[in-house]
Structure formats: structure tokens, C-alpha cells
XYZ file of C-alpha atoms in Angstrom:
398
model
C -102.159 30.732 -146.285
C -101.073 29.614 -142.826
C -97.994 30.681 -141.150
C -96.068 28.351 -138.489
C -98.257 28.951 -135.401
C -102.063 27.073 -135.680
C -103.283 30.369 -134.082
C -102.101 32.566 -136.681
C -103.303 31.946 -139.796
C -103.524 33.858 -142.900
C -107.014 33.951 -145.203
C -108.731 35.639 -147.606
C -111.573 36.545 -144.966
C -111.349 37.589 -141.533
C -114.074 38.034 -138.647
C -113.342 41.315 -137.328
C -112.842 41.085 -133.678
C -114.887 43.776 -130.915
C -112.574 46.607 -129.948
C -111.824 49.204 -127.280
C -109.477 51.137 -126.535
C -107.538 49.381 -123.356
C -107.016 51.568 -120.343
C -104.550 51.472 -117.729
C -104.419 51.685 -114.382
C -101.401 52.818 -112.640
C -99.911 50.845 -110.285
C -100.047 52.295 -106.530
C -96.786 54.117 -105.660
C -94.856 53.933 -102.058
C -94.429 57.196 -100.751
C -91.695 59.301 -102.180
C -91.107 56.632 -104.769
C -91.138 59.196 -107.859
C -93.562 59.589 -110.329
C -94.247 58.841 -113.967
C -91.215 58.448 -116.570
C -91.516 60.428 -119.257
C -88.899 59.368 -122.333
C -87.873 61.096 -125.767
C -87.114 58.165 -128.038
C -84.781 60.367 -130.783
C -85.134 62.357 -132.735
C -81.080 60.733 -133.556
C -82.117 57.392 -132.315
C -81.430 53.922 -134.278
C -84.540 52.348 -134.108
C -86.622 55.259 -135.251
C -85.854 54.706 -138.415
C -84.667 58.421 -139.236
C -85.265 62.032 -137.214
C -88.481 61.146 -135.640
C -89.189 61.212 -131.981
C -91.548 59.472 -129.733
C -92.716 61.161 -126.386
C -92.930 58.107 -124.208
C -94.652 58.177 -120.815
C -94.170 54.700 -119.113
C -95.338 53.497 -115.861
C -92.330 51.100 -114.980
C -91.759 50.180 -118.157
C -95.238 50.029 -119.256
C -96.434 52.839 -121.943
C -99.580 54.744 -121.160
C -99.219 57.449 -123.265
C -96.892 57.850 -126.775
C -97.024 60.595 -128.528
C -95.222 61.195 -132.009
C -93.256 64.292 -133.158
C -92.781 64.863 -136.787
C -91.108 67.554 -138.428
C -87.516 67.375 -138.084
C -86.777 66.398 -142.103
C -89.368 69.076 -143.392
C -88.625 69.763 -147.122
C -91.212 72.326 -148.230
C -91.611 69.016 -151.025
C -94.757 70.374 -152.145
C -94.627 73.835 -152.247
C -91.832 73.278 -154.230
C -93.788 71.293 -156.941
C -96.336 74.616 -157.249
C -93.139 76.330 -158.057
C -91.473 74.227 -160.804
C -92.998 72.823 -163.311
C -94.505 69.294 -163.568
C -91.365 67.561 -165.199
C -89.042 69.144 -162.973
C -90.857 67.637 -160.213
C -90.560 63.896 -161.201
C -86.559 63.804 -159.279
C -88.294 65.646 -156.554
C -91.045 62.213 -156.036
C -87.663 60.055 -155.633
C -86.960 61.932 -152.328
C -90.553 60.719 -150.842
C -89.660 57.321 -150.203
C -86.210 56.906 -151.254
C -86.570 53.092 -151.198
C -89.498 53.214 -153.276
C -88.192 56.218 -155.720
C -89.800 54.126 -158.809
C -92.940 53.859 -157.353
C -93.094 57.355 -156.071
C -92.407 58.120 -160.007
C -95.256 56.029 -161.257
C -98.067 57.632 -158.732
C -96.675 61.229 -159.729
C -97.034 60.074 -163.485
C -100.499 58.683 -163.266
C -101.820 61.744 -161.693
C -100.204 64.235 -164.671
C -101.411 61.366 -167.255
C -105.465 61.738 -165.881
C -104.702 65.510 -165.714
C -103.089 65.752 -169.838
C -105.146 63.006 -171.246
C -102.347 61.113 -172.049
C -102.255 57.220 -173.183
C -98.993 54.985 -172.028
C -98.188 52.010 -174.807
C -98.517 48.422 -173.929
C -94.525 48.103 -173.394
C -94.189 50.926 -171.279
C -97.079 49.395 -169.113
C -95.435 46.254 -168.582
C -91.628 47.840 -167.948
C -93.833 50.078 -165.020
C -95.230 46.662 -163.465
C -91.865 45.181 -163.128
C -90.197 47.794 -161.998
C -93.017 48.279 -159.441
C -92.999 44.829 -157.998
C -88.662 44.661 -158.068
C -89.266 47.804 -155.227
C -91.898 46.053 -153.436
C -89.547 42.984 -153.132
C -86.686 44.868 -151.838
C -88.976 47.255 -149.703
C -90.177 43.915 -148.081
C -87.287 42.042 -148.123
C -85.233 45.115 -146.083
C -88.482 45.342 -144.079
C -87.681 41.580 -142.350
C -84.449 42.528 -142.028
C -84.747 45.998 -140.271
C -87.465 44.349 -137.877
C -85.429 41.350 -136.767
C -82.603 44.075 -136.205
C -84.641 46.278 -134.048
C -85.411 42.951 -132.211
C -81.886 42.700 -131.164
C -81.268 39.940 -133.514
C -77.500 39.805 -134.817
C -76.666 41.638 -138.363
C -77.100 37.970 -140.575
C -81.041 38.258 -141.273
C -80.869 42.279 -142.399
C -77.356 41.277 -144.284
C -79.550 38.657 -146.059
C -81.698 41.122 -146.918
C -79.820 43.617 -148.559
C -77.795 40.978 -150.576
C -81.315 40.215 -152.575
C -81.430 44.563 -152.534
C -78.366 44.682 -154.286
C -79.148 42.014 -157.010
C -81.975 44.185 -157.290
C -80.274 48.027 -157.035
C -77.867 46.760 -159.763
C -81.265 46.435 -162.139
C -82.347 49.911 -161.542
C -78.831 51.193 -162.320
C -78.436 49.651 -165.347
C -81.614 50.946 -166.272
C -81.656 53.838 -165.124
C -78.398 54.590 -164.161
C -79.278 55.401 -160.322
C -79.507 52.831 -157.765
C -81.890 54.904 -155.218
C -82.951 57.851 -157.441
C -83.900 56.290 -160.223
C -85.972 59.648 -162.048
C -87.162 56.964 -164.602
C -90.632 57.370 -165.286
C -92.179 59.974 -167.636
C -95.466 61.266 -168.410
C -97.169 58.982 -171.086
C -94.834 56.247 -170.492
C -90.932 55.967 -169.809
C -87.429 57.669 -169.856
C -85.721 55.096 -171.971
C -85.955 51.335 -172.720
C -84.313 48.000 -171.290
C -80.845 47.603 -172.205
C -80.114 44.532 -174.174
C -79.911 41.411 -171.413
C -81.885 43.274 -168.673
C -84.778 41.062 -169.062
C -82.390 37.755 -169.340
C -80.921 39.453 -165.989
C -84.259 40.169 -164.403
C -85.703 36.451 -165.236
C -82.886 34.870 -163.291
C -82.898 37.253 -160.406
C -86.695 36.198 -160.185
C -85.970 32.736 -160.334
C -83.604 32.499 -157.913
C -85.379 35.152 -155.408
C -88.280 31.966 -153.788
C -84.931 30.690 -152.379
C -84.109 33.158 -150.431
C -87.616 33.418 -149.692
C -87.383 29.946 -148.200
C -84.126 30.759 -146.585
C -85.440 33.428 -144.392
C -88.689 31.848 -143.383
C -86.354 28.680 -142.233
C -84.351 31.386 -140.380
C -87.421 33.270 -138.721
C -91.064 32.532 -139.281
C -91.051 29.702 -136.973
C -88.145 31.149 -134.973
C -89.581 30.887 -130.917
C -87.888 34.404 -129.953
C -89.582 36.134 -132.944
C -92.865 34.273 -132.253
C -93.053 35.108 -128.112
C -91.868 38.861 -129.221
C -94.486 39.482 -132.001
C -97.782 37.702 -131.753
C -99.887 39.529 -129.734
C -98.412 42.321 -129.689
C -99.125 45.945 -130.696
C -102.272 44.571 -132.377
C -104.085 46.722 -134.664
C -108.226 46.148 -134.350
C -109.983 45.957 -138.040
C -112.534 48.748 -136.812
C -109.364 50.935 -136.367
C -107.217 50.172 -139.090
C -110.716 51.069 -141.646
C -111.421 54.364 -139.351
C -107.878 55.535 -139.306
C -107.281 54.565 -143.160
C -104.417 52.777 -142.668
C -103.770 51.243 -145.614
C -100.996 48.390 -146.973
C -99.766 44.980 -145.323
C -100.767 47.148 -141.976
C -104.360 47.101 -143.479
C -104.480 43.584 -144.585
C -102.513 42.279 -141.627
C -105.600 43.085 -139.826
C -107.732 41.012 -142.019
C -109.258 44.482 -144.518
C -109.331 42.791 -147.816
C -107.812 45.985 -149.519
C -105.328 46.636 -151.925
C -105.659 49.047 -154.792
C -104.468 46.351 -157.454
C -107.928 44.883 -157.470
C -109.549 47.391 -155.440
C -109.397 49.998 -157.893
C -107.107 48.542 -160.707
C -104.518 50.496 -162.735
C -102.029 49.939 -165.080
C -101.935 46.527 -166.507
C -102.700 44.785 -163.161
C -105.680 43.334 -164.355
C -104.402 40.869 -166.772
C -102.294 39.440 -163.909
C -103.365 36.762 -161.488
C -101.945 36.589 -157.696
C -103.862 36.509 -154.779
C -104.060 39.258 -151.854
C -102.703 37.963 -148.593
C -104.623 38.282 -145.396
C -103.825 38.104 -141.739
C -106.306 37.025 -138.495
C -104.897 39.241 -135.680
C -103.505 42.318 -136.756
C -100.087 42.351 -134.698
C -96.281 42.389 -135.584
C -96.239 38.652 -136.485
C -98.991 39.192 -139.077
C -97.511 42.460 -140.487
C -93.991 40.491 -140.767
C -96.206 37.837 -142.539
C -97.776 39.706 -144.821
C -94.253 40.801 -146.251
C -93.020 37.543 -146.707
C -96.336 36.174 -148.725
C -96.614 39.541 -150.312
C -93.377 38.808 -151.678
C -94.332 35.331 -152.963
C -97.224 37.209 -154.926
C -95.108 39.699 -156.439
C -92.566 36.930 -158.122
C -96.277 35.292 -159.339
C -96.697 39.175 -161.453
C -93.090 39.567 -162.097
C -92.898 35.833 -163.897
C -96.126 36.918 -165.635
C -94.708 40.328 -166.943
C -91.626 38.888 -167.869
C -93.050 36.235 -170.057
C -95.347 38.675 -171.529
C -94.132 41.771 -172.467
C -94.317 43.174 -176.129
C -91.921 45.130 -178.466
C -92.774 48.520 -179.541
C -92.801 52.367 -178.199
C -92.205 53.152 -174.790
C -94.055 56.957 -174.547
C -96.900 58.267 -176.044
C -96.094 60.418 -179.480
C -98.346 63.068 -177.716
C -96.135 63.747 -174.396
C -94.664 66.856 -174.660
C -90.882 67.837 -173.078
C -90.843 71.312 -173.371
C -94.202 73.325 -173.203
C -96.528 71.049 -171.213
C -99.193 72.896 -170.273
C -102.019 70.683 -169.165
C -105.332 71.874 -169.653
C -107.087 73.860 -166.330
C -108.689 71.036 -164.681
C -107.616 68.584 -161.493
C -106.534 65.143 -161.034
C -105.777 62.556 -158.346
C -104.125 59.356 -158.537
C -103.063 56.456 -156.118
C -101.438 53.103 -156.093
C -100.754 50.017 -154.044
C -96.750 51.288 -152.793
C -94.825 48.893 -150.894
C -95.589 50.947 -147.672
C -99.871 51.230 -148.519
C -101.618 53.767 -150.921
C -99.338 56.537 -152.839
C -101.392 59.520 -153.874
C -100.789 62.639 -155.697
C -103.272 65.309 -156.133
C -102.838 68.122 -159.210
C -104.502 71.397 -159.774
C -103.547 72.859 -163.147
C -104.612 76.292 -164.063
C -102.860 76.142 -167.522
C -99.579 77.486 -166.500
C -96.510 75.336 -166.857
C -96.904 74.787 -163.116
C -99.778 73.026 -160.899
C -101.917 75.218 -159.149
C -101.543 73.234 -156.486
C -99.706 69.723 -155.694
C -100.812 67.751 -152.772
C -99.562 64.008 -151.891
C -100.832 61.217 -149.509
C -97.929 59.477 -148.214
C -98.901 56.024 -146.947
C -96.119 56.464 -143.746
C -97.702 59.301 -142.471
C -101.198 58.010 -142.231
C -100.173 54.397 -140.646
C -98.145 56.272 -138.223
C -101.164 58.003 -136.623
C -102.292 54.714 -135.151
C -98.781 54.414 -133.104
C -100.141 55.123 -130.108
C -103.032 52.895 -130.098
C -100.529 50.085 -131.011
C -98.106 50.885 -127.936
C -100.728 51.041 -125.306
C -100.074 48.632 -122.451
C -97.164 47.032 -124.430
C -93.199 47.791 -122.830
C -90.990 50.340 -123.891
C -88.682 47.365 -125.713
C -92.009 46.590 -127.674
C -92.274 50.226 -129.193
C -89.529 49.428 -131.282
C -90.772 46.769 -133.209
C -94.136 47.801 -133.580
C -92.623 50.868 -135.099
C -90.586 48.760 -137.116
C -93.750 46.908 -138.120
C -95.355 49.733 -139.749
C -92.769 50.256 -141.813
C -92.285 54.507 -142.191
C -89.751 56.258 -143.953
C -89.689 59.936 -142.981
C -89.005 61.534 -146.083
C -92.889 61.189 -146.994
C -93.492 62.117 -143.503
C -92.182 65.322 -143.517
C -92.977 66.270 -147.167
């Protein structure tokens, strides 16, 4: 896969390049000229994305030290889930990454599943799947749009964007009946089945999605602004993105062939074919890139599901409502989110309640490497490489 520019290229190998850390020197001051700027970038600031600062210190308008401040949206999330019990913490997962609330369910569910034993039927497996791939198309999709935004483009590409998010928002809600907090899945398979037409709905969203696809890379992807402002910039060295496990289109943008769909299948994902995308450099060009073909990929498993999927149940007779008490034991379970790998860790002690509830949110983790990224780079970059990683802060303050 090759984007517009010869020199960045996407593969399914990459040669990973030698790293360092860059250092700085400061440039000499005239006497009495002042000293170094230090900046608070929010915590109410548009570009961050939600309450989360940056401590900037800039040399001119250079960065040579960045150092981000969590905390602000703190929810108590999972000492909360040792104090309810494990169905009354699915709604809970929706408020991780409210973009993603579906596949916040799904991680949540595996982990309880592995802890109870419990089996999901084939239809329920393939409803999961879709809805999984539907969020990482709209995650993506508002991911272009939010990026060429914070680039100081006009409001047409992110309008773009959340058109396709509404095509897909009005899915979830008549499935569901939420847009955002969808509170869908359930342990040993799902809350209720498709409406009649969903699928008939779903098939022509899917056909009609490559063209907006097509539209935006037109738009963009060869666009010289976007090209001069991302390549090359806040690049993210292989070595580093392994040692820091940074994981999602931040991982593979940086050429880690790594995604837990074929890394360390679950579901149904095996019967499906699509390929994992792959980028050369590691910067804000490749992590836009990888959202666009990661897109492309997803319509490949969505047009698969849709053609496939069965009749019959949609739980497991076993699941229990009331009285779930899963056996004293302890589980974890991940998957491939839009954002990198979703994980939820489960201690159960017998009670009605885990013993103790622990999640790996994908935004937190990428967003350790921020500084590394910002290094050298000017204060008008740190907003797009931000945007790059793509966070959402209520998984970073859990």
C-alpha cells in the first residue's frame, strides 16, 4: 500500500530505523533577553481534545521539554466496578471511550465470559464483529476530521466526517436505542437482536462508505499543506513504540506488524480475510494513513460478516441475569479497539462483585510517548501530533 508521496510508503514489513533520543541545544541569549517560556496548553483548551493539560517549555517556539497532566476527569471508574456487580458495570465500560462504547462493551464481556466459562452462539459472534468494525469506521473517520481541524483547516473535512458518523450513530440507535451509550453487549452474547431491515440498512451504508473514502483522500492525502505539516514530524522510532507498548495505528504506523486480530485472534476474526496496514516512518502522515487504509480493511470484514451471518440464538442458555456469581478465579481479556489494545482484568472471589477490576486503556499508554514525539518540533506541531495519537480522556482518567 503506497500513499501519495514515493517516500512514504505503506508495507507489510518495515526496517526499523536506529534511534536516540534528540537533544537540544539552546540557542545563546542577549543579555537581559528573558529566559525560557514555559506554557500550560489547557486543561479547557480546544485542541486537547478534553481536560488535559500539557506543560510546555519552548525555547522560541521550539519544545524542549512537554510534560502531560492527567487527572482532571477522574471517575473512580474502577473502584466503582469492585463495588457493583459485574452486569451493572457493562453502562459503566460505555463511559471509557464514549466513541467506542460498543467496543468498550465487547472487551468487558470477553473478560467475564473467560472468567464464567461461558460460550457466545455463532449469530451473536457475527452481530459483535459488525458492530465492532461500524465504531472503528467512525472512530477513524472523526479521527481525519479532528486532525485536519487541529491543523487549522476550515470545518468541511471534520463535517465530512461526522456525516458518515451519523449514517452510522443512526445504526446503533436503532439497535440499541442509544447513539453513544449503546449498553448492548451481554455476557455470553447480546442484549437483543437486529431489527427487521438493519442488515438491508447496514449493507448499503457499507456500500456506499469506499466513496467517501475516495472523497476524502481526493480532499487530503495528497493535499501539499497536510503533506509539508505531517511527514516528518513527531515521528515515533519502532524501538520506542515496542518499549513503550504503544499499541494501534500508532504501533503499526511505525512499521510493528501488530494487531490483536491476528496477533492473538478472538471472536470470529479468524474466518475473515483483510490485511494489516503498515507504515515506513512512524510520523503524523503515517498515523493519518493508517486510518484511512484501516478503514478500507474494515468494509473488506464488514462485507464478509454481512454476507455471512446465520439465524439462530443470540446468548448462551447458560448466562445468568440475576445471581451471577462467577466461580473464584481471574481473567484478562483484550482486543484490537479503534484507539490500540482494550483490556480488562477480573478477580472474582465468588461474590456477586469482582474482587478486583482493572482496565488497560489504549489512550493512556500511547500518550506516555508525547513527549518523545514533541521534542524539537514547534509549539503549532504539538497539536497535531496530539491529534495523531488519537486519546479520549475518559479512559485516561478511569
Amino acid at each position: 500500500m503506497t500513499g501519495p508521496d514515493s517516500s512514504h510508503t505503506h508495507t507489510d514489513t518495515a526496517s526499523p530505523p536506529a534511534w536516540r533520543r534528540p537533544t537540544y541545544e539552546l540557542r545563546p541569549q542577549a543579555e537581559g533577553d528573558g529566559r525560557m517560556l514555559e506554557i500550560s496548553m489547557g486543561p479547557q483548551h480546544p485542541s486537547t481534545h478534553g481536560v488535559f493539560r500539557m506543560d510546555v517549555m519552548l525555547d522560541g517556539e521550539r519544545v524542549v521539554k512537554l510534560k502531560p497532566v492527567f487527572g482532571y476527569l477522574h471517575r473512580n471508574h474502577e473502584k466503582i466496578g469492585e463495588s457493583t456487580t459485574y452486569l451493572a458495570s457493562m453502562p459503566y465500560t460505555d463511559r471509557l471511550d464514549y466513541f467506542c462504547s460498543l467496543t468498550n462493551n465487547w472487551a468487558y464481556a470477553l473478560a467475564v465470559e473467560r472468567l464464567a466459562g461461558l460460550q457466545v452462539p455463532e449469530r451473536a459472534e457475527y452481530i459483535r464483529v459488525i458492530l465492532a468494525e461500524l465504531t472503528r469506521l467512525q472512530n477513524h473517520a472523526c479521527l481525519g476530521g479532528f486532525l485536519l481541524q487541529d491543523m487549522g483547516a476550515s470545518g468541511t473535512p471534520l463535517m465530512y466526517a461526522f456525516r458518515e458518523r451519523e449514517k452510522i450513530l443512526d445504526l446503533f440507535e436503532a439497535l440499541t436505542g442509544a447513539r453513544m451509550m449503546c449498553n448492548y453487549m451481554r455476557f455470553g452474547g447480546c442484549r437483543c437482536d437486529l431489527p427487521p431491515g438493519w442488515l438491508e440498512r447496514a449493507r448499503a451504508l457499507v456500500a456506499g462508505f469506499p466513496r467517501f473514502l475516495d472523497e476524502f483522500e481526493a480532499l487530503l492525502t495528497g493535499n501539499e499543506i497536510l503533506m509539508s505539516r505531517t511527514q516528518g514530524v513527531g515521528v515515533l522510532p519502532r524501538e520506542l513504540a515496542i518499549n513503550a507498548s504503544i499499541t494501534g495505528p500508532g504501533l503499526r504506523a511505525s512499521g510493528v506488524n501488530y494487531d490483536l486480530r491476528k496477533a492473538d485472534p478472538y471472536g470470529i476474526y479468524p474466518r475473515f480475510s483483510f490485511r494489516i496496514p503498515l507504515g515506513d516512518h512512524g510520523d503524523v502522515y503515517d498515523r493519518y494513513m493508517m486510518r484511512v487504509l484501516e478503514m478500507r480493511e474494515s468494509l473488506k470484514i464488514l462485507e464478509q460478516a454481512l454476507r455471512d451471518i446465520p439465524d439462530g440464538p443470540i446468548i448462551d442458555p447458560k448466562a445468568k441475569i440475576r445471581g451471577f456469581r462467577p466461580k473464584p478465579g481471574e481473567a484478562y481479556a483484550r482486543l484490537e479497539g479503534p484507539k490500540g489494545e482494550l483490556g480488562f482484568f477480573l478477580i472474582s472471589d465468588g461474590s456477586p462483585n469482582p474482587y478486583r477490576y482493572r482496565v488497560r486503556p489504549p489512550s493512556l499508554i500511547n500518550l506516555t510517548v508525547l513527549e518523545d514525539l514533541c521534542l524539537g518540533h514547534h509549539v503549532a506541531d504539538v497539536v497535531i501530533i496530539l491529534g495523531s495519537v488519537d486519546i479520549v480522556l475518559g479512559e485516561v482518567d478511569r
